[in-house]
Coordinates of C-alpha atoms in Angstrom, one line a residue:
M913 CA -30.6 74.5 6.3
V914 CA -32.5 72.8 9.1
R915 CA -35.2 71.7 6.7
K916 CA -32.6 70.1 4.4
Q917 CA -31.1 68.2 7.4
A918 CA -34.5 67.0 8.4
I919 CA -35.3 65.8 4.8
G920 CA -31.9 64.1 4.7
M921 CA -32.6 62.3 8.0
V922 CA -36.0 61.1 6.8
C923 CA -34.4 59.7 3.6
L924 CA -31.7 58.0 5.6
C925 CA -34.3 56.4 7.9
I926 CA -36.2 55.2 4.9
F927 CA -33.1 53.7 3.4
F928 CA -32.3 52.0 6.7
F929 CA -35.8 50.6 6.7
L930 CA -35.7 49.3 3.1
F931 CA -32.2 47.9 3.2
P932 CA -31.4 47.1 6.8
D933 CA -28.7 44.5 6.0
R934 CA -26.8 46.8 3.7
V935 CA -26.3 49.8 5.9
K936 CA -25.2 48.3 9.1
A937 CA -22.3 50.6 9.8
F938 CA -20.4 48.7 12.5
R939 CA -16.9 48.6 13.9
G940 CA -17.0 45.3 15.8
E941 CA -14.0 43.3 16.8
W942 CA -14.1 41.1 13.7
Y943 CA -14.5 44.1 11.4
E944 CA -11.5 45.8 13.0
K945 CA -9.4 42.6 12.9
Y946 CA -10.4 42.1 9.3
T947 CA -9.6 45.6 8.1
A948 CA -6.2 45.6 9.8
F949 CA -5.3 42.3 8.2
E950 CA -6.7 43.4 4.8
K951 CA -4.5 46.5 5.0
E952 CA -1.5 44.4 5.7
K953 CA -2.1 41.5 3.2
G954 CA -4.9 42.6 0.9
N955 CA -2.5 43.2 -2.0
A956 CA -0.5 40.0 -1.6
Y957 CA -2.1 37.7 -4.2
F958 CA -4.1 39.3 -7.0
R959 CA -1.2 40.4 -9.2
S960 CA 0.1 36.9 -9.5
S961 CA -0.5 34.9 -12.7
D962 CA 0.1 31.6 -10.8
S963 CA -3.3 29.8 -10.5
S964 CA -2.3 28.2 -7.2
T965 CA -1.7 31.6 -5.6
L966 CA -5.0 32.8 -7.0
G967 CA -7.0 29.7 -6.2
W968 CA -5.8 29.0 -2.7
G969 CA -5.1 32.6 -1.7
E970 CA -6.8 35.4 -3.6
S971 CA -10.1 33.5 -3.9
Y972 CA -10.8 33.6 -0.2
L973 CA -10.0 37.3 -0.1
L974 CA -12.4 38.0 -3.0
R975 CA -15.2 36.1 -1.3
S976 CA -14.5 38.0 1.9
Y977 CA -14.9 41.3 0.1
I978 CA -18.5 40.3 -0.9
E979 CA -19.3 39.2 2.7
V980 CA -18.0 42.4 4.2
Y981 CA -19.9 44.5 1.7
K982 CA -23.1 42.6 2.6
K983 CA -22.6 43.2 6.3
S984 CA -21.4 46.8 6.2
G985 CA -23.0 48.2 3.0
E986 CA -19.6 49.9 2.2
T987 CA -19.1 49.7 -1.6
K988 CA -15.3 50.3 -1.1
W989 CA -15.1 46.5 -0.7
L990 CA -16.8 46.0 -4.1
D991 CA -14.4 48.5 -5.6
K992 CA -11.5 46.5 -4.2
F993 CA -13.1 43.3 -5.6
T994 CA -13.4 44.7 -9.1
N995 CA -9.9 46.2 -9.1
H996 CA -8.5 42.7 -8.2
I997 CA -10.5 40.9 -10.7
D998 CA -9.7 43.3 -13.5
T999 CA -6.0 42.9 -12.8
M1000 CA -6.3 39.1 -12.7
L1001 CA -8.2 39.1 -16.0
S1002 CA -5.5 41.3 -17.6
N1003 CA -2.9 38.7 -16.5
S1004 CA -4.9 35.7 -17.9
R1005 CA -3.3 34.0 -20.9
D1006 CA -3.7 31.2 -23.3
D1007 CA -0.4 29.5 -22.6
D1008 CA -1.5 26.2 -24.2
Q1009 CA -3.0 27.8 -27.2
D1010 CA -6.4 26.1 -26.9
G1011 CA -8.4 29.3 -27.3
Y1012 CA -9.3 29.7 -23.7
L1013 CA -7.9 32.3 -21.3
G1014 CA -6.9 31.4 -17.8
W1015 CA -4.0 30.9 -15.4
T1016 CA -1.5 28.1 -14.9
T1017 CA 0.9 26.8 -12.3
H1018 CA 3.9 24.4 -12.2
V1019 CA 3.4 23.5 -8.5
Y1020 CA 1.6 20.2 -8.9
S1021 CA 2.7 18.8 -12.3
P1022 CA 4.9 15.8 -12.5
N1023 CA 8.7 16.3 -12.8
I1024 CA 9.7 14.9 -16.3
I1025 CA 13.4 14.7 -15.2
G1026 CA 14.3 11.2 -14.1
N1027 CA 16.3 10.8 -10.8
G1028 CA 16.2 14.6 -10.4
G1029 CA 17.1 14.2 -6.7
F1030 CA 20.0 11.8 -7.4
E1031 CA 18.7 9.3 -4.9
M1032 CA 19.4 6.5 -7.4
D1033 CA 22.8 5.7 -8.9
L1034 CA 23.7 7.5 -12.0
E1035 CA 23.1 5.5 -15.2
Q1036 CA 21.1 2.9 -13.3
K1037 CA 18.2 1.8 -15.5
Q1038 CA 14.7 2.4 -14.2
A1039 CA 11.5 1.0 -15.6
D1040 CA 9.4 3.6 -17.3
A1041 CA 11.8 6.4 -16.2
N1042 CA 14.9 8.2 -17.3
N1043 CA 18.3 8.7 -15.7
W1044 CA 21.5 10.7 -16.0
R1045 CA 24.2 9.6 -18.4
R1046 CA 27.9 10.6 -18.2
Y1047 CA 29.6 12.5 -21.0
Q1048 CA 33.4 12.3 -21.0
S1049 CA 33.1 11.8 -17.3
N1050 CA 33.5 8.8 -15.0
S1051 CA 32.7 7.7 -11.5
L1052 CA 35.5 9.9 -10.2
T1053 CA 34.4 13.1 -11.9
A1054 CA 30.6 12.7 -12.0
F1055 CA 29.2 11.0 -8.9
K1056 CA 26.5 11.3 -6.3
N1057 CA 27.5 12.1 -2.7
K1058 CA 26.0 12.3 0.7
S1059 CA 25.7 16.1 0.7
P1060 CA 22.2 17.0 -0.5
A1061 CA 21.0 20.5 -1.0
V1062 CA 20.4 22.4 2.2
Y1063 CA 18.3 25.5 1.6
N1064 CA 16.4 27.7 4.1
G1065 CA 17.0 25.1 6.8
K1066 CA 15.5 22.2 4.8
V1067 CA 17.6 19.2 3.7
Y1068 CA 16.5 17.8 0.4
G1069 CA 16.8 14.0 0.4
R1070 CA 20.0 12.0 1.2
Y1071 CA 22.1 12.6 -1.9
G1072 CA 23.2 15.2 -4.4
V1073 CA 25.6 15.1 -7.4
V1074 CA 29.1 16.4 -7.9
L1075 CA 30.9 17.2 -11.1
K1076 CA 34.6 17.6 -10.9
S1077 CA 36.7 19.1 -13.8
N1078 CA 40.0 17.6 -14.9
G1079 CA 41.4 20.5 -16.9
K1080 CA 41.5 18.5 -20.1
S1081 CA 37.9 17.7 -21.2
W1082 CA 34.3 18.3 -20.5
Q1083 CA 33.0 16.4 -17.5
K1084 CA 29.2 16.5 -17.9
L1085 CA 25.9 14.7 -17.1
Y1086 CA 22.9 14.7 -19.4
Q1087 CA 19.6 12.9 -20.1
K1088 CA 17.0 12.8 -22.7
I1089 CA 13.8 14.7 -22.0
R1090 CA 10.8 12.4 -22.5
N1091 CA 7.1 13.0 -22.7
Y1092 CA 7.1 16.8 -22.8
A1093 CA 3.9 18.6 -23.7
P1094 CA 4.6 20.6 -26.9
N1095 CA 4.3 24.3 -27.0
T1096 CA 3.9 24.4 -23.2
K1097 CA 5.6 26.5 -20.7
Y1098 CA 7.8 24.6 -18.2
F1099 CA 9.4 25.6 -14.9
F1100 CA 13.1 24.6 -15.0
N1101 CA 14.5 24.7 -11.4
F1102 CA 17.2 23.1 -9.1
F1103 CA 19.6 23.8 -6.3
G1104 CA 23.3 24.4 -7.1
K1105 CA 26.6 25.7 -5.9
T1106 CA 30.3 25.7 -6.9
N1107 CA 33.6 25.7 -5.0
G1108 CA 34.3 29.1 -6.7
A1109 CA 36.9 27.8 -9.3
V1110 CA 34.6 28.3 -12.2
N1111 CA 30.9 28.8 -12.8
G1112 CA 28.6 25.9 -13.5
E1113 CA 25.7 25.7 -16.0
A1114 CA 22.5 23.8 -16.6
Y1115 CA 20.8 24.0 -19.9
I1116 CA 18.1 22.5 -22.1
Y1117 CA 19.3 21.7 -25.6
D1118 CA 17.1 21.1 -28.7
K1119 CA 19.1 18.7 -30.9
T1120 CA 16.5 18.9 -33.6
D1121 CA 16.9 22.7 -34.1
R1122 CA 20.5 22.8 -32.7
R1123 CA 19.8 25.5 -30.2
I1124 CA 19.7 26.0 -26.4
L1125 CA 16.2 26.6 -25.1
S1126 CA 17.1 27.6 -21.6
K1127 CA 20.4 28.2 -19.8
I1128 CA 21.1 28.9 -16.1
T1129 CA 24.5 29.9 -14.8
I1130 CA 25.5 28.6 -11.3
N1131 CA 27.7 31.2 -9.7
N1132 CA 27.3 30.9 -6.0
K1133 CA 29.5 29.1 -3.4
E1134 CA 26.4 28.5 -1.2
W1135 CA 23.4 26.4 -2.1
T1136 CA 21.2 28.6 -4.2
Y1137 CA 17.8 28.0 -5.8
Y1138 CA 17.9 28.6 -9.5
R1139 CA 14.8 28.7 -11.7
Q1140 CA 13.7 29.8 -15.2
F1141 CA 10.6 29.4 -17.4
V1142 CA 11.1 27.7 -20.8
T1143 CA 8.6 27.1 -23.6
M1144 CA 8.9 23.7 -25.2
P1145 CA 8.9 23.3 -29.0
D1146 CA 6.5 21.4 -31.3
A1147 CA 6.1 17.7 -30.7
G1148 CA 8.8 15.3 -31.9
H1149 CA 11.9 17.3 -31.1
D1150 CA 14.9 15.6 -29.6
L1151 CA 15.5 17.4 -26.3
E1152 CA 18.3 17.0 -23.6
I1153 CA 19.1 18.5 -20.3
W1154 CA 22.8 19.0 -19.5
L1155 CA 24.8 19.8 -16.3
G1156 CA 28.5 20.9 -16.4
H1157 CA 31.0 23.7 -16.0
E1158 CA 31.3 26.7 -18.2
K1159 CA 34.9 26.0 -18.9
Y1160 CA 36.7 22.6 -19.1
N1161 CA 40.4 23.8 -18.9
I1162 CA 40.4 24.6 -15.2
N1163 CA 41.3 21.7 -12.9
K1164 CA 39.5 20.7 -9.8
A1165 CA 36.5 22.9 -10.2
L1166 CA 33.5 21.4 -8.3
L1167 CA 29.9 21.8 -9.2
Y1168 CA 27.1 20.6 -6.9
V1169 CA 23.6 20.1 -8.1
D1170 CA 20.4 18.7 -6.5
E1171 CA 16.6 18.4 -7.0
V1172 CA 16.6 19.1 -10.7
R1173 CA 13.0 19.6 -11.9
L1174 CA 11.2 20.4 -15.1
N1175 CA 7.5 20.8 -14.5
A1176 CA 4.8 21.8 -17.0
S1177 CA 2.8 25.0 -16.1
L1178 CA -0.7 23.7 -16.5
P1179 CA -4.3 24.9 -15.8
Y1180 CA -6.2 23.3 -13.0
L1181 CA -9.9 22.8 -12.6
A1182 CA -9.9 23.3 -8.9
H1183 CA -8.1 26.6 -9.2
D1184 CA -10.5 27.8 -11.8
A1185 CA -13.4 26.9 -9.6
M1186 CA -12.0 28.7 -6.6
V1187 CA -11.5 31.9 -8.6
G1188 CA -14.7 31.5 -10.5
I1189 CA -16.9 31.2 -7.4
P1190 CA -16.4 34.8 -6.1
M1191 CA -16.7 36.1 -9.7
A1192 CA -20.1 34.4 -10.0
E1193 CA -21.1 35.5 -6.5
F1194 CA -20.4 39.1 -7.5
V1195 CA -22.4 38.8 -10.8
R1196 CA -25.3 37.4 -8.8
L1197 CA -25.1 40.1 -6.2
V1198 CA -25.1 42.9 -8.8
G1199 CA -28.1 41.3 -10.5
E1200 CA -30.1 41.0 -7.3
R1201 CA -29.5 44.6 -6.1
P1202 CA -30.7 47.4 -8.3
E1203 CA -28.7 50.0 -6.4
L1204 CA -25.5 48.4 -7.6
Q1205 CA -26.3 48.2 -11.3
T1206 CA -25.2 51.6 -12.4
A1207 CA -21.7 51.3 -10.9
Y1208 CA -21.1 47.5 -11.4
K1209 CA -23.4 46.1 -14.1
Q1210 CA -20.8 46.5 -16.9
K1211 CA -18.1 44.7 -14.9
A1212 CA -20.5 42.0 -13.9
D1213 CA -21.4 41.3 -17.6
K1214 CA -17.7 41.1 -18.4
Y1215 CA -17.0 38.6 -15.6
L1216 CA -20.0 36.5 -16.6
A1217 CA -18.7 36.4 -20.2
F1218 CA -15.3 35.2 -19.0
L1219 CA -16.9 32.5 -16.9
T1220 CA -19.2 31.2 -19.7
G1221 CA -16.9 31.8 -22.6
D1222 CA -13.5 30.7 -21.2
M1223 CA -13.4 29.2 -17.7
I1224 CA -16.3 26.7 -17.9
P1225 CA -16.1 25.4 -21.5
K1226 CA -12.3 24.9 -21.2
W1227 CA -12.8 21.7 -19.1
E1228 CA -14.8 19.9 -21.7
K1229 CA -13.8 21.5 -25.0
S1230 CA -10.1 22.3 -24.9
Y1231 CA -8.1 20.3 -27.4
F1232 CA -5.1 20.6 -25.0
I1233 CA -6.7 19.4 -21.8
G1234 CA -9.3 17.1 -23.4
N1235 CA -12.8 16.5 -22.1
T1236 CA -12.5 16.0 -18.3
W1237 CA -16.2 15.2 -17.6
D1238 CA -17.0 11.5 -16.9
P1239 CA -20.7 11.1 -17.5
V1240 CA -20.7 7.5 -16.1
L1241 CA -19.1 8.4 -12.8
G1242 CA -20.7 11.8 -12.6
L1243 CA -17.5 13.6 -11.7
Y1244 CA -14.7 15.5 -13.4
R1245 CA -11.4 13.7 -13.9
D1246 CA -7.8 14.8 -14.4
S1247 CA -6.9 15.5 -18.1
P1248 CA -7.2 12.4 -20.3
N1249 CA -4.2 13.7 -22.3
F1250 CA -1.6 14.0 -19.5
P1251 CA -1.3 13.6 -15.7
S1252 CA -1.5 17.0 -14.0
Y1253 CA -0.9 16.0 -10.4
E1254 CA 2.4 14.4 -9.5
K1255 CA 1.1 13.1 -6.1
L1256 CA -2.3 12.0 -7.5
S1257 CA -1.4 9.6 -10.3
S1258 CA 1.3 8.9 -12.9
K1259 CA -1.4 8.3 -15.5
P1260 CA -3.9 10.6 -17.2
G1261 CA -7.6 10.7 -16.3
A1262 CA -7.3 10.1 -12.6
V1263 CA -10.4 10.6 -10.5
L1264 CA -10.1 13.9 -8.7
P1265 CA -10.6 14.4 -4.9
Y1266 CA -14.0 15.5 -3.8
N1267 CA -12.9 19.0 -2.9
M1268 CA -11.9 19.7 -6.5
S1269 CA -15.1 18.3 -8.1
L1270 CA -17.3 19.9 -5.5
A1271 CA -15.6 23.3 -5.9
Y1272 CA -16.3 23.1 -9.6
A1273 CA -19.9 22.0 -8.8
Q1274 CA -20.4 25.1 -6.7
L1275 CA -19.1 27.3 -9.6
L1276 CA -21.6 25.6 -11.9
A1277 CA -24.5 26.0 -9.5
D1278 CA -23.6 29.7 -9.0
V1279 CA -23.5 30.3 -12.7
Y1280 CA -26.7 28.3 -13.2
S1281 CA -28.5 30.6 -10.7
I1282 CA -27.6 33.5 -13.0
T1283 CA -28.0 32.0 -16.5
K1284 CA -30.4 29.1 -15.9
N1285 CA -28.3 27.1 -18.2
Q1286 CA -29.6 23.6 -17.6
Q1287 CA -26.3 21.8 -18.4
Y1288 CA -24.6 23.7 -15.5
L1289 CA -27.3 22.5 -13.2
N1290 CA -27.1 18.9 -14.5
R1291 CA -23.3 18.7 -14.0
A1292 CA -23.6 20.2 -10.5
M1293 CA -26.4 17.8 -9.5
N1294 CA -24.5 14.7 -10.9
I1295 CA -21.4 15.6 -8.8
H1296 CA -23.5 16.1 -5.7
L1297 CA -25.6 13.0 -6.2
Q1298 CA -22.4 11.0 -6.5
F1299 CA -21.0 12.7 -3.3
K1300 CA -24.2 12.3 -1.3
S1301 CA -24.4 8.6 -2.2
K1302 CA -21.0 8.1 -0.6
L1303 CA -21.7 9.9 2.7
E1304 CA -21.5 7.6 5.7
Y1305 CA -24.1 8.1 8.4
V1306 CA -23.0 8.0 12.1
P1307 CA -26.2 7.3 14.0
K1308 CA -24.7 8.0 17.5
S1309 CA -24.0 11.6 16.5
N1310 CA -26.6 12.0 13.7
A1311 CA -23.7 13.1 11.6
Y1312 CA -22.0 12.4 8.2
I1313 CA -18.4 11.5 7.5
W1314 CA -16.9 11.1 4.0
R1315 CA -13.7 10.3 2.1
Y1316 CA -11.1 12.4 0.5
R1317 CA -11.6 10.8 -2.9
P1318 CA -14.4 8.5 -4.3
D1319 CA -11.7 5.8 -4.9
N1320 CA -9.8 6.4 -1.7
N1321 CA -10.3 5.0 1.8
G1322 CA -8.7 8.0 3.5
L1323 CA -11.0 10.3 5.4
E1324 CA -11.6 13.9 4.3
D1325 CA -9.5 16.4 6.3
T1326 CA -10.8 19.6 7.9
S1327 CA -8.9 21.9 5.4
H1328 CA -10.3 20.3 2.2
G1329 CA -13.6 19.6 3.9
Q1330 CA -14.4 23.3 4.1
I1331 CA -14.5 23.4 0.3
D1332 CA -16.9 20.5 0.3
I1333 CA -19.1 22.2 2.8
S1334 CA -19.1 25.4 0.9
S1335 CA -20.4 23.6 -2.2
V1336 CA -23.1 21.7 -0.1
L1337 CA -24.3 24.9 1.4
E1338 CA -24.7 26.5 -2.0
M1339 CA -26.8 23.6 -3.2
H1340 CA -29.0 23.7 -0.1
R1341 CA -29.5 27.5 -0.4
Q1342 CA -30.8 27.0 -3.9
G1343 CA -33.2 24.3 -2.7
L1344 CA -31.2 21.5 -4.4
L1345 CA -30.7 18.0 -3.1
Y1346 CA -29.8 18.6 0.5
T1347 CA -32.6 18.9 3.1
R1348 CA -32.4 20.8 6.3
E1349 CA -31.9 17.5 8.1
D1350 CA -28.9 16.8 5.9
M1351 CA -27.4 20.2 6.9
R1352 CA -28.0 19.4 10.6
R1353 CA -26.0 16.3 10.1
F1354 CA -23.1 18.2 8.5
A1355 CA -23.3 20.6 11.4
N1356 CA -23.1 17.6 13.8
T1357 CA -20.1 16.4 12.0
F1358 CA -18.4 19.6 13.1
S1359 CA -19.8 20.1 16.6
K1360 CA -20.1 16.5 17.8
L1361 CA -17.2 14.7 16.0
M1362 CA -14.6 17.3 15.1
V1363 CA -14.7 19.6 18.1
D1364 CA -12.6 18.6 21.1
P1365 CA -14.3 20.2 24.2
S1366 CA -11.6 19.0 26.5
V1367 CA -9.3 21.8 25.3
K1368 CA -10.0 25.5 26.0
P1369 CA -10.6 27.2 23.7
Y1370 CA -12.2 24.3 21.9
Q1371 CA -9.9 22.8 19.3
V1372 CA -11.0 21.2 16.0
A1373 CA -9.6 17.9 14.8
N1374 CA -7.8 17.3 11.5
Y1375 CA -10.4 14.9 10.0
V1376 CA -14.2 14.9 9.7
S1377 CA -14.3 11.8 11.8
G1378 CA -12.7 13.6 14.7
R1379 CA -9.4 11.7 14.3
N1380 CA -6.2 13.7 14.8
T1381 CA -2.6 13.1 13.8
P1382 CA 0.4 12.9 16.2
V1383 CA 1.3 16.5 15.3
G1384 CA -1.9 17.8 16.9
F1385 CA -4.6 20.2 15.8
I1386 CA -3.0 21.5 12.6
Y1387 CA -6.3 22.6 11.0
T1388 CA -8.0 24.0 14.1
K1389 CA -8.1 27.5 12.7
T1390 CA -9.1 26.4 9.2
L1391 CA -12.7 27.1 9.9
L1392 CA -13.9 29.1 6.9
N1393 CA -17.1 27.8 5.5
W1394 CA -17.5 25.4 8.5
I1395 CA -18.7 28.4 10.4
E1396 CA -21.6 28.8 7.9
L1397 CA -23.1 25.7 9.5
A1398 CA -23.9 27.9 12.5
E1399 CA -27.2 28.4 10.6
F1400 CA -28.0 24.9 11.8
D1401 CA -26.0 24.8 15.1
P1402 CA -25.3 28.2 16.6
S1403 CA -22.5 26.7 18.8
I1404 CA -20.3 26.5 15.8
S1405 CA -19.8 30.3 15.6
G1406 CA -18.7 30.3 19.2
V1407 CA -16.1 27.6 18.6
T1408 CA -14.8 29.7 15.7
A1409 CA -14.8 32.9 17.7
G1410 CA -12.9 31.2 20.5
Q1411 CA -10.2 30.2 18.0
F1412 CA -9.8 33.7 16.6
R1413 CA -10.4 36.1 19.4
N1414 CA -6.8 36.1 20.6
Y1415 CA -5.3 35.1 17.3
T1416 CA -3.5 37.3 14.8
P1417 CA -4.6 36.3 11.3
T1418 CA -1.8 35.1 9.0
T1419 CA -3.2 33.1 6.1
A1420 CA -5.6 33.9 3.2
N1421 CA -8.1 31.5 4.7
D1422 CA -8.5 34.0 7.6
F1423 CA -9.9 36.7 5.4
L1424 CA -13.0 34.6 4.7
T1425 CA -13.2 33.2 8.3
L1426 CA -13.2 36.7 9.7
S1427 CA -15.8 38.0 7.3
Q1428 CA -18.1 35.0 8.1
L1429 CA -17.6 35.6 11.8
M1430 CA -19.1 39.1 11.2
K1431 CA -22.2 37.4 10.0
W1432 CA -22.7 34.6 12.6
E1433 CA -21.0 35.7 15.8

């Protein structure tokens, strides 16, 4: 028995010697804080099929699992990773029928309902837009009022609309639905309430096929948020949206409606990139470490097949999205077939913000490091060449600042900037484009421009220039990936630690920040 124990100790010591970074069993403050938070929120995102939730939530958790494994050597984090990814892949769909699996969201797409917030007068003509029309109603029975929706403490605009029954005929509002994407899932949503006399209803009607595509009953006397998904028909159908009461023969029934929206559920390049990055990092990790191959090689191969067969080709070969690569500009654009971002542009093909293109460049660089596919490298290099050419040097601080978009004068903010920095770091670590001096300048951006040493613990400004907004340091704890610049300026880990030491983590960002603190602090 003693001999077996001695042999076991020798084997353990050899393993410690050969793989020192993989067996550091530790229970430091960041590990403890991370594990407590992961136990609380680790299952909050991965079951969703909404690409926004996955891209801006789950992706950070997935990357943190890999970081914590690298630091602790505990394969339970890789088991969590594969469980999450397998679930996500099982929830992937081909909603737009272009032959590529993925995830979609309605959160950012334009509202195709005109005057959905009723801020304009009913039936008022708008250039290039739609508006509500009255059906058997007039200004006394269908009118906007100064009682907008109030829901969860938020007031939505200045006006809402009221429909009042007369007991004799239907009193309704309707409008034509223009420019819908055929065979695409839409999110139909609004706020509504009644005075209790009779239920209200909102529905989408296909005049071509003479059928109701979606119908929502409004049955609450308090403002309520109603929503339903609906799939649009083939192109060329005559569609309308209607608001009214379920019965017309009851007098003085009141229906209140506000913020009517109909948003396409679309795929987004940035979300794919954010989800794809940890998948590629996992594949690379398994490929580099022989001890992981037996347990994880099959899954790594599956994930790589998804990346190279669905996620990446989609953005240049999908008939639905169109080719989003701009070889002249050297960046990805929004879909040339339709505008995807309500707040970005009303026209297709808008230039994407840097964080979106750079996130996708990181994915391409990651997958290139695995496959050696030259096109992936070429795309990533072109994006970063364009980005680097636009960096503005600040001699006094030996630092860089940059803009939010190539065609926009607004400075990059701290929250989106961490995505940019993550991509730059990946390129540098592969020996591509960015020198060590470049990385020192990015580190100086953080430590010399963004950090405010007059506040204890040090606070981090909202923009890469060090500028703040009147509301204060709103991104001071959005320090994931910025902390990775501690490789070039060790003070950065101290600033991050100061922010997190007495802080209870709350957001998905915090998973990755805590895991990176384990590495650098």
